Amino acid sequence: GIQVEQSPPDLILQEGANSTLRCNFSDSVNNLQWFHQNPWGQLINLFYIPSGTKQNGRLSATTVATERYSLLYISSSQTTDSGVYFCAVERFTGTASKLTFGTGTRLQVTL
Amino acid sequence: DADVTQTPRNRITKTGKRIMLECSQTKGHDRMYWYRQDPGLGLRLIYYSFDVKDINKGEISDGYSVSRQAQAKFSLSLESAIPNQTALYFCATSDPGGPGELFFGEGSRLTVL
């Protein structure tokens, strides 16, 4: 199956700083999503981005499908950005389809 | 109200007990999934269902069973719970006509003593 690696595993930022999270995957994919898991455990969709670039407020994501990586940018970080960020990918096989998750980047934003 | 609702949100039980986690959704999606999350391991797929008559095993289905009672309902059962099934369980849905975007419930935290 597809392997998904995220880096860094842990990140501590001071409020206001910018950061880049990376997701590498081992095969071509048809689906790539970024999720944020808040400290209460809720998983929130951030981006559906199998290729290209998207922006949503202070967050943006870029996927370079040909080079098998995706980047999540967080600008002007806030304490509410704390939590774990997961990348998940999927390669359609014509029948079953399901996402494979990376192990996440744990982000802590401090005052 | 959440589009994907899980019950119970928290449950503590003893080894050998039967447990059912329930999931209902109002998104109208045909596809439903059960994932398990363990610390440091991300999420792993237990079972998935692409419609009411379709049930498929995921990567870690041993010790679990599921039932798709209706398009909107998908339940996960642990017939005889064991301590290493202590985890955070998530239900999710996706729209087969869409790009494959996954939408999660709020999670059910299960502790098996």
CSV table of N, CA and C in Angstrom, one decimal, chain B residues 14-113:
chain,number,residue,atom,x,y,z
B,14,LYS,N,-15.4,-3.4,30.5
B,14,LYS,CA,-14.4,-4.4,31.0
B,14,LYS,C,-14.1,-5.4,29.9
B,15,THR,N,-13.0,-6.1,30.1
B,15,THR,CA,-12.6,-7.1,29.2
B,15,THR,C,-13.7,-8.2,29.0
B,16,GLY,N,-14.0,-8.6,27.8
B,16,GLY,CA,-15.0,-9.6,27.5
B,16,GLY,C,-16.4,-9.1,27.3
B,17,LYS,N,-16.7,-7.8,27.5
B,17,LYS,CA,-18.0,-7.2,27.3
B,17,LYS,C,-18.2,-6.9,25.8
B,18,ARG,N,-19.4,-7.0,25.4
B,18,ARG,CA,-19.8,-6.6,24.0
B,18,ARG,C,-20.1,-5.1,24.0
B,19,ILE,N,-19.6,-4.4,23.0
B,19,ILE,CA,-19.7,-3.0,22.9
B,19,ILE,C,-20.2,-2.7,21.5
B,20,MET,N,-21.1,-1.7,21.4
B,20,MET,CA,-21.5,-1.2,20.1
B,20,MET,C,-21.3,0.3,20.0
B,21,LEU,N,-20.7,0.8,19.0
B,21,LEU,CA,-20.5,2.2,18.7
B,21,LEU,C,-21.4,2.5,17.5
B,22,GLU,N,-22.2,3.5,17.6
B,22,GLU,CA,-23.1,3.9,16.6
B,22,GLU,C,-22.8,5.1,15.8
B,23,CYS,N,-23.1,5.2,14.6
B,23,CYS,CA,-22.9,6.4,13.8
B,23,CYS,C,-24.1,6.6,12.9
B,24,SER,N,-24.5,7.9,12.9
B,24,SER,CA,-25.5,8.3,12.0
B,24,SER,C,-25.1,9.6,11.3
B,25,GLN,N,-25.6,9.8,10.1
B,25,GLN,CA,-25.2,10.9,9.3
B,25,GLN,C,-26.4,11.5,8.5
B,26,THR,N,-26.3,12.8,8.4
B,26,THR,CA,-27.4,13.6,7.7
B,26,THR,C,-26.9,14.2,6.4
B,27,LYS,N,-25.7,13.7,5.9
B,27,LYS,CA,-25.1,14.3,4.7
B,27,LYS,C,-25.6,13.6,3.5
B,28,GLY,N,-26.3,12.5,3.6
B,28,GLY,CA,-26.9,11.8,2.4
B,28,GLY,C,-25.8,11.1,1.7
B,29,HIS,N,-24.7,10.8,2.3
B,29,HIS,CA,-23.6,10.1,1.6
B,29,HIS,C,-23.8,8.6,1.6
B,30,ASP,N,-23.5,7.9,0.6
B,30,ASP,CA,-23.6,6.5,0.5
B,30,ASP,C,-22.4,5.8,1.3
B,31,ARG,N,-21.3,6.4,1.3
B,31,ARG,CA,-20.1,5.7,1.8
B,31,ARG,C,-19.8,6.1,3.2
B,32,MET,N,-19.6,5.0,4.0
B,32,MET,CA,-19.3,5.2,5.5
B,32,MET,C,-18.2,4.4,5.9
B,33,TYR,N,-17.5,4.8,6.9
B,33,TYR,CA,-16.2,4.2,7.3
B,33,TYR,C,-16.1,4.2,8.8
B,34,TRP,N,-15.3,3.2,9.3
B,34,TRP,CA,-14.9,3.3,10.7
B,34,TRP,C,-13.4,3.2,10.8
B,35,TYR,N,-12.8,4.2,11.5
B,35,TYR,CA,-11.4,4.3,11.7
B,35,TYR,C,-11.1,4.2,13.2
B,36,ARG,N,-9.9,3.7,13.4
B,36,ARG,CA,-9.4,3.7,14.8
B,36,ARG,C,-8.1,4.5,14.9
B,37,GLN,N,-8.0,5.3,16.0
B,37,GLN,CA,-6.8,6.1,16.2
B,37,GLN,C,-6.1,5.7,17.5
B,38,ASP,N,-4.9,5.4,17.4
B,38,ASP,CA,-4.0,5.1,18.5
B,38,ASP,C,-2.9,6.2,18.6
B,39,PRO,N,-2.5,6.5,19.8
B,39,PRO,CA,-1.4,7.5,19.9
B,39,PRO,C,-0.2,7.2,19.0
B,40,GLY,N,0.2,8.2,18.2
B,40,GLY,CA,1.4,8.0,17.4
B,40,GLY,C,1.2,7.2,16.2
B,41,LEU,N,0.0,6.7,15.9
B,41,LEU,CA,-0.2,5.8,14.8
B,41,LEU,C,-1.1,6.3,13.7
B,42,GLY,N,-1.6,7.5,13.9
B,42,GLY,CA,-2.5,8.1,12.9
B,42,GLY,C,-3.8,7.3,12.9
B,43,LEU,N,-4.5,7.3,11.9
B,43,LEU,CA,-5.8,6.6,11.8
B,43,LEU,C,-5.7,5.4,10.9
B,44,ARG,N,-6.3,4.3,11.3
B,44,ARG,CA,-6.3,3.1,10.5
B,44,ARG,C,-7.7,2.6,10.3
B,45,LEU,N,-8.0,2.1,9.1
B,45,LEU,CA,-9.3,1.8,8.7
B,45,LEU,C,-9.7,0.4,9.2
B,46,ILE,N,-10.9,0.3,9.8
B,46,ILE,CA,-11.4,-0.9,10.3
B,46,ILE,C,-12.3,-1.6,9.3
B,47,TYR,N,-13.4,-0.9,9.0
B,47,TYR,CA,-14.3,-1.4,8.0
B,47,TYR,C,-14.9,-0.2,7.2
B,48,TYR,N,-15.4,-0.5,6.0
B,48,TYR,CA,-16.0,0.5,5.2
B,48,TYR,C,-17.2,-0.1,4.4
B,49,SER,N,-18.1,0.8,4.1
B,49,SER,CA,-19.3,0.4,3.4
B,49,SER,C,-19.7,1.4,2.3
B,50,PHE,N,-19.8,0.9,1.1
B,50,PHE,CA,-20.1,1.8,0.0
B,50,PHE,C,-21.6,2.0,-0.3
B,51,ASP,N,-22.4,1.0,0.2
B,51,ASP,CA,-23.8,1.2,0.2
B,51,ASP,C,-24.4,0.2,1.2
B,52,VAL,N,-25.7,0.2,1.4
B,52,VAL,CA,-26.3,-0.7,2.4
B,52,VAL,C,-26.0,-2.1,2.3
B,53,LYS,N,-25.8,-2.6,1.1
B,53,LYS,CA,-25.5,-4.0,0.8
B,53,LYS,C,-24.0,-4.3,0.7
B,54,ASP,N,-23.2,-3.4,0.9
B,54,ASP,CA,-21.7,-3.5,0.7
B,54,ASP,C,-21.0,-3.3,1.9
B,55,ILE,N,-20.2,-4.3,2.4
B,55,ILE,CA,-19.4,-4.2,3.6
B,55,ILE,C,-18.0,-4.7,3.2
B,56,ASN,N,-17.0,-4.0,3.6
B,56,ASN,CA,-15.6,-4.4,3.3
B,56,ASN,C,-14.7,-4.3,4.5
B,57,LYS,N,-13.8,-5.2,4.6
B,57,LYS,CA,-12.8,-5.1,5.7
B,57,LYS,C,-11.7,-4.1,5.3
B,58,GLY,N,-11.3,-3.4,6.4
B,58,GLY,CA,-10.1,-2.5,6.2
B,58,GLY,C,-8.9,-3.2,6.7
B,59,GLU,N,-7.9,-2.5,7.1
B,59,GLU,CA,-6.6,-3.0,7.4
B,59,GLU,C,-6.5,-3.7,8.8
B,60,ILE,N,-7.5,-3.4,9.7
B,60,ILE,CA,-7.4,-3.9,11.0
B,60,ILE,C,-8.8,-4.4,11.5
B,61,SER,N,-9.5,-5.3,10.7
B,61,SER,CA,-10.8,-5.7,11.0
B,61,SER,C,-10.9,-6.8,12.1
B,62,ASP,N,-9.9,-7.5,12.4
B,62,ASP,CA,-10.0,-8.6,13.4
B,62,ASP,C,-10.4,-8.1,14.7
B,63,GLY,N,-11.5,-8.8,15.3
B,63,GLY,CA,-12.0,-8.4,16.6
B,63,GLY,C,-13.2,-7.4,16.5
B,64,TYR,N,-13.5,-7.0,15.3
B,64,TYR,CA,-14.6,-6.1,15.0
B,64,TYR,C,-15.6,-6.6,14.1
B,65,SER,N,-16.8,-6.1,14.1
B,65,SER,CA,-17.8,-6.4,13.1
B,65,SER,C,-18.7,-5.1,12.9
B,66,VAL,N,-19.3,-5.0,11.8
B,66,VAL,CA,-20.1,-3.8,11.5
B,66,VAL,C,-21.5,-4.2,11.0
B,67,SER,N,-22.4,-3.3,11.0
B,67,SER,CA,-23.7,-3.4,10.5
B,67,SER,C,-24.1,-2.1,9.8
B,68,ARG,N,-24.6,-2.2,8.6
B,68,ARG,CA,-25.1,-1.0,7.9
B,68,ARG,C,-26.6,-1.1,7.9
B,69,GLN,N,-27.2,-0.5,8.8
B,69,GLN,CA,-28.7,-0.7,9.0
B,69,GLN,C,-29.5,0.1,8.0
B,70,ALA,N,-28.9,1.2,7.5
B,70,ALA,CA,-29.6,2.1,6.6
B,70,ALA,C,-28.5,2.9,5.9
B,71,GLN,N,-28.9,3.7,4.9
B,71,GLN,CA,-27.9,4.6,4.3
B,71,GLN,C,-27.3,5.5,5.3
B,72,ALA,N,-28.1,5.9,6.3
B,72,ALA,CA,-27.6,6.9,7.3
B,72,ALA,C,-26.9,6.3,8.5
B,73,LYS,N,-26.9,5.0,8.7
B,73,LYS,CA,-26.5,4.4,9.9
B,73,LYS,C,-25.5,3.3,9.7
B,74,PHE,N,-24.4,3.3,10.5
B,74,PHE,CA,-23.3,2.3,10.4
B,74,PHE,C,-22.8,2.1,11.7
B,75,SER,N,-22.9,0.9,12.3
B,75,SER,CA,-22.5,0.6,13.6
B,75,SER,C,-21.3,-0.3,13.7
B,76,LEU,N,-20.5,-0.1,14.7
B,76,LEU,CA,-19.3,-0.9,14.9
B,76,LEU,C,-19.4,-1.7,16.2
B,77,SER,N,-19.2,-3.0,16.2
B,77,SER,CA,-19.3,-3.8,17.4
B,77,SER,C,-18.0,-4.5,17.7
B,78,LEU,N,-17.7,-4.6,19.0
B,78,LEU,CA,-16.7,-5.3,19.5
B,78,LEU,C,-17.3,-6.5,20.3
B,79,GLU,N,-17.3,-7.7,19.8
B,79,GLU,CA,-18.0,-8.8,20.4
B,79,GLU,C,-17.5,-9.1,21.8
B,80,SER,N,-16.2,-9.1,22.0
B,80,SER,CA,-15.6,-9.4,23.3
B,80,SER,C,-14.4,-8.5,23.4
B,81,ALA,N,-14.7,-7.3,24.0
B,81,ALA,CA,-13.6,-6.3,24.1
B,81,ALA,C,-12.4,-6.7,24.8
B,82,ILE,N,-11.2,-6.3,24.4
B,82,ILE,CA,-10.0,-6.6,25.0
B,82,ILE,C,-9.2,-5.2,25.2
B,83,PRO,N,-8.3,-5.2,26.2
B,83,PRO,CA,-7.6,-3.9,26.5
B,83,PRO,C,-6.9,-3.2,25.3
B,84,ASN,N,-6.4,-4.0,24.4
B,84,ASN,CA,-5.7,-3.3,23.3
B,84,ASN,C,-6.6,-2.8,22.2
B,85,GLN,N,-7.9,-2.8,22.5
B,85,GLN,CA,-8.9,-2.1,21.7
B,85,GLN,C,-9.3,-0.8,22.3
B,86,THR,N,-8.6,-0.4,23.3
B,86,THR,CA,-8.7,0.9,23.9
B,86,THR,C,-8.1,1.9,22.9
B,87,ALA,N,-9.0,2.8,22.4
B,87,ALA,CA,-8.6,3.7,21.3
B,87,ALA,C,-9.7,4.8,21.2
B,88,LEU,N,-9.4,5.7,20.3
B,88,LEU,CA,-10.4,6.7,19.8
B,88,LEU,C,-10.9,6.2,18.4
B,89,TYR,N,-12.2,6.1,18.3
B,89,TYR,CA,-12.8,5.5,17.1
B,89,TYR,C,-13.6,6.6,16.4
B,90,PHE,N,-13.4,6.7,15.1
B,90,PHE,CA,-14.0,7.7,14.3
B,90,PHE,C,-14.9,7.0,13.2
B,91,CYS,N,-16.1,7.6,13.0
B,91,CYS,CA,-16.9,7.3,11.9
B,91,CYS,C,-16.7,8.4,10.8
B,92,ALA,N,-16.8,8.1,9.6
B,92,ALA,CA,-16.6,9.1,8.5
B,92,ALA,C,-17.5,8.7,7.3
B,93,THR,N,-17.8,9.7,6.5
B,93,THR,CA,-18.6,9.5,5.3
B,93,THR,C,-17.9,10.2,4.1
B,94,SER,N,-18.3,9.7,2.9
B,94,SER,CA,-17.9,10.4,1.7
B,94,SER,C,-18.9,10.2,0.7
B,95,ASP,N,-18.9,11.1,-0.3
B,95,ASP,CA,-19.9,11.1,-1.3
B,95,ASP,C,-19.3,10.5,-2.6
B,96,PRO,N,-19.8,9.4,-3.1
B,96,PRO,CA,-19.2,8.7,-4.2
B,96,PRO,C,-19.2,9.6,-5.5
B,97,GLY,N,-20.1,10.5,-5.5
B,97,GLY,CA,-20.2,11.4,-6.7
B,97,GLY,C,-19.3,12.6,-6.6
B,98,GLY,N,-18.6,12.7,-5.4
B,98,GLY,CA,-17.8,13.8,-5.2
B,98,GLY,C,-16.3,13.4,-5.4
B,99,PRO,N,-15.4,14.3,-4.9
B,99,PRO,CA,-14.0,14.0,-5.1
B,99,PRO,C,-13.4,13.0,-4.2
B,100,GLY,N,-14.1,12.5,-3.2
B,100,GLY,CA,-13.6,11.6,-2.3
B,100,GLY,C,-13.3,12.2,-0.9
B,101,GLU,N,-13.7,13.4,-0.7
B,101,GLU,CA,-13.5,14.1,0.5
B,101,GLU,C,-14.1,13.4,1.7
B,102,LEU,N,-13.4,13.2,2.8
B,102,LEU,CA,-13.9,12.5,3.9
B,102,LEU,C,-14.4,13.5,5.0
B,103,PHE,N,-15.5,13.1,5.6
B,103,PHE,CA,-16.1,14.0,6.7
B,103,PHE,C,-16.2,13.1,8.0
B,104,PHE,N,-15.6,13.6,9.1
B,104,PHE,CA,-15.6,12.8,10.3
B,104,PHE,C,-16.6,13.2,11.3
B,105,GLY,N,-17.0,12.2,12.1
B,105,GLY,CA,-17.8,12.4,13.3
B,105,GLY,C,-16.8,12.9,14.4
B,106,GLU,N,-17.4,13.1,15.6
B,106,GLU,CA,-16.6,13.7,16.7
B,106,GLU,C,-15.8,12.7,17.5
B,107,GLY,N,-15.9,11.5,17.1
B,107,GLY,CA,-15.1,10.5,17.8
B,107,GLY,C,-15.8,9.8,19.0
B,108,SER,N,-15.4,8.6,19.2
B,108,SER,CA,-15.9,7.8,20.4
B,108,SER,C,-14.7,7.3,21.1
B,109,ARG,N,-14.5,7.7,22.4
B,109,ARG,CA,-13.3,7.3,23.1
B,109,ARG,C,-13.7,6.0,23.9
B,110,LEU,N,-13.0,4.9,23.6
B,110,LEU,CA,-13.3,3.7,24.3
B,110,LEU,C,-12.2,3.2,25.1
B,111,THR,N,-12.5,2.9,26.4
B,111,THR,CA,-11.4,2.3,27.3
B,111,THR,C,-11.9,1.0,27.7
B,112,VAL,N,-11.0,0.0,27.5
B,112,VAL,CA,-11.3,-1.4,27.9
B,112,VAL,C,-10.4,-1.8,29.1
B,113,LEU,N,-11.0,-2.0,30.2
B,113,LEU,CA,-10.1,-2.3,31.4
B,113,LEU,C,-9.9,-3.8,31.6
